[in-house]
C-alpha positions as a printed Julia matrix, in Angstrom:
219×3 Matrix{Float64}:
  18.61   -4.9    11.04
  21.28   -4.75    8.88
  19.33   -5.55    5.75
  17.13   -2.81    6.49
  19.93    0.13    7.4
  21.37   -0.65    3.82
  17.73   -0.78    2.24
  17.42    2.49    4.04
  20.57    4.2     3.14
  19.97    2.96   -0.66
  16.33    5.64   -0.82
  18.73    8.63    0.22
  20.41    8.61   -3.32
  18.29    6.62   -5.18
  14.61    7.87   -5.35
  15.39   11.76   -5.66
  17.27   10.61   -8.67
  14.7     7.66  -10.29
  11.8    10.11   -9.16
  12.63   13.28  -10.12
  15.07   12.78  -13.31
  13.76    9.31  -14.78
  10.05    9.55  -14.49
   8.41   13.15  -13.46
  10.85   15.09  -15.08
   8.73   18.05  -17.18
  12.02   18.82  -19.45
  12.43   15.3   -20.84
   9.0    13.45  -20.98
   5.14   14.41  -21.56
   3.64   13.83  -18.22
   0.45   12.27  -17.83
  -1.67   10.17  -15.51
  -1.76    6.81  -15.75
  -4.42    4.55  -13.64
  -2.85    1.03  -12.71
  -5.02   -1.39  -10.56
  -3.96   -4.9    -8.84
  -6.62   -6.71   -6.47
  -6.2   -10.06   -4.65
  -8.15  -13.54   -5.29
 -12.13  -13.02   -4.03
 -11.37  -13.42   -0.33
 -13.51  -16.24    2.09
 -16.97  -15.71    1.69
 -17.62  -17.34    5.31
 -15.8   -14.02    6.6
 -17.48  -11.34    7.27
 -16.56   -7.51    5.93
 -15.37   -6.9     9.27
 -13.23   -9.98    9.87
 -11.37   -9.25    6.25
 -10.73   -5.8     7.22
  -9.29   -6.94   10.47
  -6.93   -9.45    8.7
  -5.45   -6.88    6.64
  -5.06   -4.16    9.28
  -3.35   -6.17   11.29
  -0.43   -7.16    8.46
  -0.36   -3.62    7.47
  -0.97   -1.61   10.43
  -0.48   -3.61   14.03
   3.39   -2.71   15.18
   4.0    -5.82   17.07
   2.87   -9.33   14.88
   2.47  -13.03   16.8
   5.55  -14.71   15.84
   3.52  -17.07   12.81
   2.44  -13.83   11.47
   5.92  -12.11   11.54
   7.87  -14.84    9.7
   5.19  -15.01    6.82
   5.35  -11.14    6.17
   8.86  -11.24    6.58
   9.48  -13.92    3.7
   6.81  -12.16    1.52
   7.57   -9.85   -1.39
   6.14   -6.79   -0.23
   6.42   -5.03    3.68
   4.32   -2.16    4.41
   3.28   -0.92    7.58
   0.99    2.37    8.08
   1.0     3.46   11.36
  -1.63    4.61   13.52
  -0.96    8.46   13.89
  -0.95   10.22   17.56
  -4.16    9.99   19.6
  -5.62    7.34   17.28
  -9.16    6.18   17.94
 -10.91    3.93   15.93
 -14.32    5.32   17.32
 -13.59    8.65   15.44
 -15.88    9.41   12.27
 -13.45   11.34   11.01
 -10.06    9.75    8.84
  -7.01   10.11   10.47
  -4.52   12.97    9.53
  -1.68   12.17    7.47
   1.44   10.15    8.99
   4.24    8.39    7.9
   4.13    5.15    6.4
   7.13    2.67    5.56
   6.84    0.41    2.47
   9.62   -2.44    1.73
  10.09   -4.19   -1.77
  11.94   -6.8    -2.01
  13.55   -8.94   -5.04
  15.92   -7.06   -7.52
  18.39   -4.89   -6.57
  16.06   -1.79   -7.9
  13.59   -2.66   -5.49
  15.53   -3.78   -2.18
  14.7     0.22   -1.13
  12.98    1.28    1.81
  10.13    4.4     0.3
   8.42    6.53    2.62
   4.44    7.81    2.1
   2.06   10.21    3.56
  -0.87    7.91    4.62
  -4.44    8.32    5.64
  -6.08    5.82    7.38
 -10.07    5.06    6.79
 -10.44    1.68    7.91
 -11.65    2.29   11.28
 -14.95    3.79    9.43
 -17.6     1.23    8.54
 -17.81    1.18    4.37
 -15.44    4.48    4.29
 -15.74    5.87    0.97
 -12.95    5.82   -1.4
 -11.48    9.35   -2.54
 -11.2     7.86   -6.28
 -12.33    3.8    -6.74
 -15.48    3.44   -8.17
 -15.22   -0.47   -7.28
 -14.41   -0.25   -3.42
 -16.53   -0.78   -0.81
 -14.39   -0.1     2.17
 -11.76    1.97    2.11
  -9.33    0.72    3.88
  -6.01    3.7     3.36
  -5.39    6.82    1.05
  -1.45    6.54    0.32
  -0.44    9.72   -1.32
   2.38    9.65   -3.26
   3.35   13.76   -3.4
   6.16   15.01   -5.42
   7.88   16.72   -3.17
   8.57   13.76   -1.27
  12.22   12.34   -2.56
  11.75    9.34   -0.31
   9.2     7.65   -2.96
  10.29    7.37   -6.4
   6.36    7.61   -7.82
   3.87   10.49   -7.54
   0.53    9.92   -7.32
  -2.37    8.57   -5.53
  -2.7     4.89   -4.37
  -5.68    3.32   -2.82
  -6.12    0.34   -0.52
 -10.36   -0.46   -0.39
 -12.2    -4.09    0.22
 -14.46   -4.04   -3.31
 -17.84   -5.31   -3.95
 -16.5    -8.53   -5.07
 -14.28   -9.34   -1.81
 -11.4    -8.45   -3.18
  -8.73   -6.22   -1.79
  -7.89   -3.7    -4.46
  -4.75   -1.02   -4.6
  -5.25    1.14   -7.6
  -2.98    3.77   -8.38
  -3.12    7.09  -10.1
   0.41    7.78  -10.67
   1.93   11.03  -12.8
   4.9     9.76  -15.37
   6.15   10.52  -18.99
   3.93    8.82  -21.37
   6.72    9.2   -24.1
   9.23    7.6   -21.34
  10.65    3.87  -21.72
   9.75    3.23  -17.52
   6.24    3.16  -19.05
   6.92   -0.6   -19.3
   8.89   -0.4   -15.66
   5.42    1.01  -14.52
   3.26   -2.09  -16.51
   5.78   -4.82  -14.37
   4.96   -2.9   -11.22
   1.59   -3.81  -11.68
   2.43   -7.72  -12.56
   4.77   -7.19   -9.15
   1.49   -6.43   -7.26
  -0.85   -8.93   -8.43
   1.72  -11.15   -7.46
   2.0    -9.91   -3.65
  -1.46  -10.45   -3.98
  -1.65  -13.87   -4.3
   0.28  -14.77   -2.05
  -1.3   -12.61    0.74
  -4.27  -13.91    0.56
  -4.09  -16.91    2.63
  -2.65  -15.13    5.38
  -5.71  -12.03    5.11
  -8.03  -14.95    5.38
  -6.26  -16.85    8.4
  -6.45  -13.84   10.51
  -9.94  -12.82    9.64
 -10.84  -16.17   10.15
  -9.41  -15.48   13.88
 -11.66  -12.63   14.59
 -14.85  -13.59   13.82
 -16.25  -11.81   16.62
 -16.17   -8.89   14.84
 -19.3   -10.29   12.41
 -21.13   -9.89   16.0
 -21.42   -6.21   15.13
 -22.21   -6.62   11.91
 -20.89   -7.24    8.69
């Protein structure tokens, strides 16, 4: 709890600052889009679409983890956790309406900071499409990264979608100074990711491989 409340006091004053000063600011820099994308390992191919999708709502979404579950994420890199908004149900056809989600980086100093996103959930549609991917075959969340949101120090668009190939991907479409030396910061983000996403993949796979009764109704 502790490690948190400081991780959490460290966004008030940092982010506005890193956000708005070092990377969207329109006085210093030549803002552009840049398009970043990070996917996992092809997941197990004895796992149904279904099953995969269940393994990674449950890290990213489920409130309350089994206790194996809990001390993997918690000794992991990267935290996130999206939450299901009021009067969820995952018979709606309909994506949810924006709520708050938490993500938690861990590592250097810079990234011990708790960031806070506006996300839409899609996963509880059968092959949702994507807003953006052209690779995805599920979309899984919409995380949008708006600028008038201090509590995040990027602004943009990131996507979470199953692909074609079994892979979970997380592109992002992020706004930042072309001309501006966190260009580089912004390349090691996306090493940081493909990192996370080796070593979640074991744990996507144990759970799907758990719920297997969900190939029942289909893949």
């Amino acid at each position: 709890l502790c490690e948190y409340l400081t991780q959490f006091t460290h966004k008030f004053y940092l982010s506005p600052i890193i956000k708005w000063v070092m990377i969207t600011n329109p006085w210093l820099f030549k803002l552009e889009e840049m398009y970043f994308n990070q996917w996992t390992p092809k997941l197990d191919g004895s796992c149904c679409d279904k099953a995969l999708v269940k393994g990674v709502t449950t890290i990213v979404t489920q409130a309350l983890q089994s206790r194996r579950v809990r001390k993997i994420v918690d000794e992991q890199m990267f935290s996130v956790h999206y939450t299901f908004p009021p009067h969820f149900s995952k018979d709606s056809p309909e994506p949810t309406p924006p709520s708050i989600g938490v993500q938690t980086p861990t590592g250097t100093i810079g990234r011990n900071i708790v960031l806070l996103t506006h996300t839409i959930n899609r996963f509880h549609i059968e092959n949702a499409p994507a807003v953006r991917s052209t690779l995805s075959k599920w979309a899984l969340y919409e995380v949008r990264l708006n600028f008038f949101n201090p509590y995040h120090h990027l602004t943009g668009l990131v996507e979470v979608n199953l692909t074609h190939e079994r892979e979970i991907e997380h592109p992002l479409w992020c706004i930042a100074g072309s001309d501006s030396r966190l260009s580089t910061m912004l390349m090691n983000l996306s090493d940081y990711f493909f990192a996370y996403g080796l070593e979640v993949e074991p744990l996507i796979e144990h759970i799907a491989s758990e719920h297997g009764d969900e190939c029942n109704h289909g893949a």
